[in-house]
PDB file of C-alpha atoms in Angstrom:
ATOM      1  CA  UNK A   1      11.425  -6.466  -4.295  1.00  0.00           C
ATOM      2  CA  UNK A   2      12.483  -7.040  -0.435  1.00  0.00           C
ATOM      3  CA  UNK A   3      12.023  -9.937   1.543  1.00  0.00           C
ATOM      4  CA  UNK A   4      11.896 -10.516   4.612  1.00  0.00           C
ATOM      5  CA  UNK A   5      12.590 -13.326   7.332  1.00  0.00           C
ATOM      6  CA  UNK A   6      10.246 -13.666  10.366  1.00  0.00           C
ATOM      7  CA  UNK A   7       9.923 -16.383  12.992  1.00  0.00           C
ATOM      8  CA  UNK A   8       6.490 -17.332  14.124  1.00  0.00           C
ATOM      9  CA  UNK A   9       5.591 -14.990  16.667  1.00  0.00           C
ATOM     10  CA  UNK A  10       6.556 -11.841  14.090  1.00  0.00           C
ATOM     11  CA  UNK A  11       4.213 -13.539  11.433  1.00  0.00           C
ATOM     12  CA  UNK A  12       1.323 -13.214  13.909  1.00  0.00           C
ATOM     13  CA  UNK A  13       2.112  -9.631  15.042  1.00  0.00           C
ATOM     14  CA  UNK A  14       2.173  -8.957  11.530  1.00  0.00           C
ATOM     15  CA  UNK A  15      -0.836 -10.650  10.839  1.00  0.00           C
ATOM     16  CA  UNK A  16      -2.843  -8.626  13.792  1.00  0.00           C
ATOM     17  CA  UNK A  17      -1.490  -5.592  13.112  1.00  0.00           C
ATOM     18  CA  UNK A  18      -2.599  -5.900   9.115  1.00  0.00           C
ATOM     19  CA  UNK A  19      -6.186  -7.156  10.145  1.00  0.00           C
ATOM     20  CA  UNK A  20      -6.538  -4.352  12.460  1.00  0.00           C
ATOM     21  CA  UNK A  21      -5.334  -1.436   9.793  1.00  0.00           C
ATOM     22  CA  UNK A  22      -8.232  -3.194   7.568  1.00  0.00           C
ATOM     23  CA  UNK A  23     -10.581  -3.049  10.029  1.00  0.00           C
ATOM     24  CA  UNK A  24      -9.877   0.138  10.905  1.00  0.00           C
ATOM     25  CA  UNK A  25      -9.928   1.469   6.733  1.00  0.00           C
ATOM     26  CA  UNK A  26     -13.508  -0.315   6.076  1.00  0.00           C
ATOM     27  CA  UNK A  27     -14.674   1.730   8.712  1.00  0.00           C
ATOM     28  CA  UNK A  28     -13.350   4.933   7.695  1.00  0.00           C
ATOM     29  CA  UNK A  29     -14.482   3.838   4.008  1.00  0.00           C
ATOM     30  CA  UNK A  30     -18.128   3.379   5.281  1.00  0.00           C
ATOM     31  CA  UNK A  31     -17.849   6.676   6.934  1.00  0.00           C
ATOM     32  CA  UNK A  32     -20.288   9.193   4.602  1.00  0.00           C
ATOM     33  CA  UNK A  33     -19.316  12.173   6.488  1.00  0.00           C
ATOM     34  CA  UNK A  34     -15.421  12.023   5.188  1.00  0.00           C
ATOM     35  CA  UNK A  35     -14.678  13.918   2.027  1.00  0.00           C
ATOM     36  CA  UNK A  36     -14.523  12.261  -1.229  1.00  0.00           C
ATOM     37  CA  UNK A  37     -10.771  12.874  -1.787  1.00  0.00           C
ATOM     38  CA  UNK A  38      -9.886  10.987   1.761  1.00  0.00           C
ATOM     39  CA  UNK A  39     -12.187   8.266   0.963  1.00  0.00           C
ATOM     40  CA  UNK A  40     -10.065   7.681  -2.339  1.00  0.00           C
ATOM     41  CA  UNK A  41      -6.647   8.049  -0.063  1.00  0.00           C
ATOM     42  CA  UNK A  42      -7.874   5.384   1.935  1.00  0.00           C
ATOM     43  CA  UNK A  43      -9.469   3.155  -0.657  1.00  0.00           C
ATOM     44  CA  UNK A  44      -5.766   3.184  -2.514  1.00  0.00           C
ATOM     45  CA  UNK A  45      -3.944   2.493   0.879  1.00  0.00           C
ATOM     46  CA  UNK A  46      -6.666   0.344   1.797  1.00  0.00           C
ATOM     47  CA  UNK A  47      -5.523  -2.182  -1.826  1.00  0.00           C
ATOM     48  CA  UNK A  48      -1.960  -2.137  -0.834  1.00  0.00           C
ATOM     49  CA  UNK A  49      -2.419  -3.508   2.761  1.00  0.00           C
ATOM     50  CA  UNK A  50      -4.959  -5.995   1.394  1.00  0.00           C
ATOM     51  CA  UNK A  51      -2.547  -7.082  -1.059  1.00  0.00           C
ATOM     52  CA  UNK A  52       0.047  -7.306   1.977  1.00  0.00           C
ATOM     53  CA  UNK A  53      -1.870  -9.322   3.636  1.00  0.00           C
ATOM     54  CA  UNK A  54      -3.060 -11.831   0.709  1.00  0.00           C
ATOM     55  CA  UNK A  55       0.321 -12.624   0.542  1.00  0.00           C
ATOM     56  CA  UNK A  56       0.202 -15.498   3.850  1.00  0.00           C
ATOM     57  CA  UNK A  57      -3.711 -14.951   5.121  1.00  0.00           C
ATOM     58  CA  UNK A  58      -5.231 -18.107   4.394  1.00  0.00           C
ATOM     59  CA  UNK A  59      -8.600 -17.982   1.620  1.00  0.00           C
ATOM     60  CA  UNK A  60     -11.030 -17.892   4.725  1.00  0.00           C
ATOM     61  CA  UNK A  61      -9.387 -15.092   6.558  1.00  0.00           C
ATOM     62  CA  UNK A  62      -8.801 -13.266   3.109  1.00  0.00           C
ATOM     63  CA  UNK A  63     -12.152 -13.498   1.930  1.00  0.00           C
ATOM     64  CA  UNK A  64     -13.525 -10.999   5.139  1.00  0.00           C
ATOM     65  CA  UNK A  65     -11.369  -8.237   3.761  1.00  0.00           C
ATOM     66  CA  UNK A  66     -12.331  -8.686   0.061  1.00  0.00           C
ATOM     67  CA  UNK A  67     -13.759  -5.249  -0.984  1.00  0.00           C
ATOM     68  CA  UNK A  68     -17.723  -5.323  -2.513  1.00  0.00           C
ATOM     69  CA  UNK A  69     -19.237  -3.070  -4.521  1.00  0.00           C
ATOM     70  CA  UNK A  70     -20.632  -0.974  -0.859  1.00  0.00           C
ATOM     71  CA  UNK A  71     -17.271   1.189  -1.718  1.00  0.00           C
ATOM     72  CA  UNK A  72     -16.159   3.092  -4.672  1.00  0.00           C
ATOM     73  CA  UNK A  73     -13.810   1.106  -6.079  1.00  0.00           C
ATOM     74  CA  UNK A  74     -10.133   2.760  -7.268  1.00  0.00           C
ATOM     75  CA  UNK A  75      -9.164   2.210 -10.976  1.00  0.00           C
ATOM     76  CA  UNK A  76      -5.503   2.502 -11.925  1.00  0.00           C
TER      77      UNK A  76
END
């Protein structure tokens, strides 16, 4: 395990820059035209940046990202 040390303004660069990379996978995830092997690539990636950014994102914030049932989930 690392850790890290960040003052405030890093915390919210961090913070935009893992709600964007969500974004950015859900879309790509809802995207039927990308082959089934990508959409697995992402979905993996996609449940170690969420669990990046569970880490500090308050419940609220969290709770937008929160995967549904709309994409195949990954089982490991």
């Amino acid at each position: 395990m690392l850790g890290m040390l960040f003052n405030e303004k890093e915390c919210k660069e961090l913070d935009y820059v893992l709600r964007k990379e969500l974004d950015e996978m859900l879309l790509d995830l809802s995207d039927q035209r990308l082959d089934a092997n990508i959409r697995h690539a992402i979905a993996s990636r996609y449940k170690t940046v969420f669990r990046m950014y569970a880490r500090f994102a308050p419940q609220k914030e969290l709770s937008k990202y929160a995967r549904n049932g709309k994409f195949p989930q990954i089982k490991h």
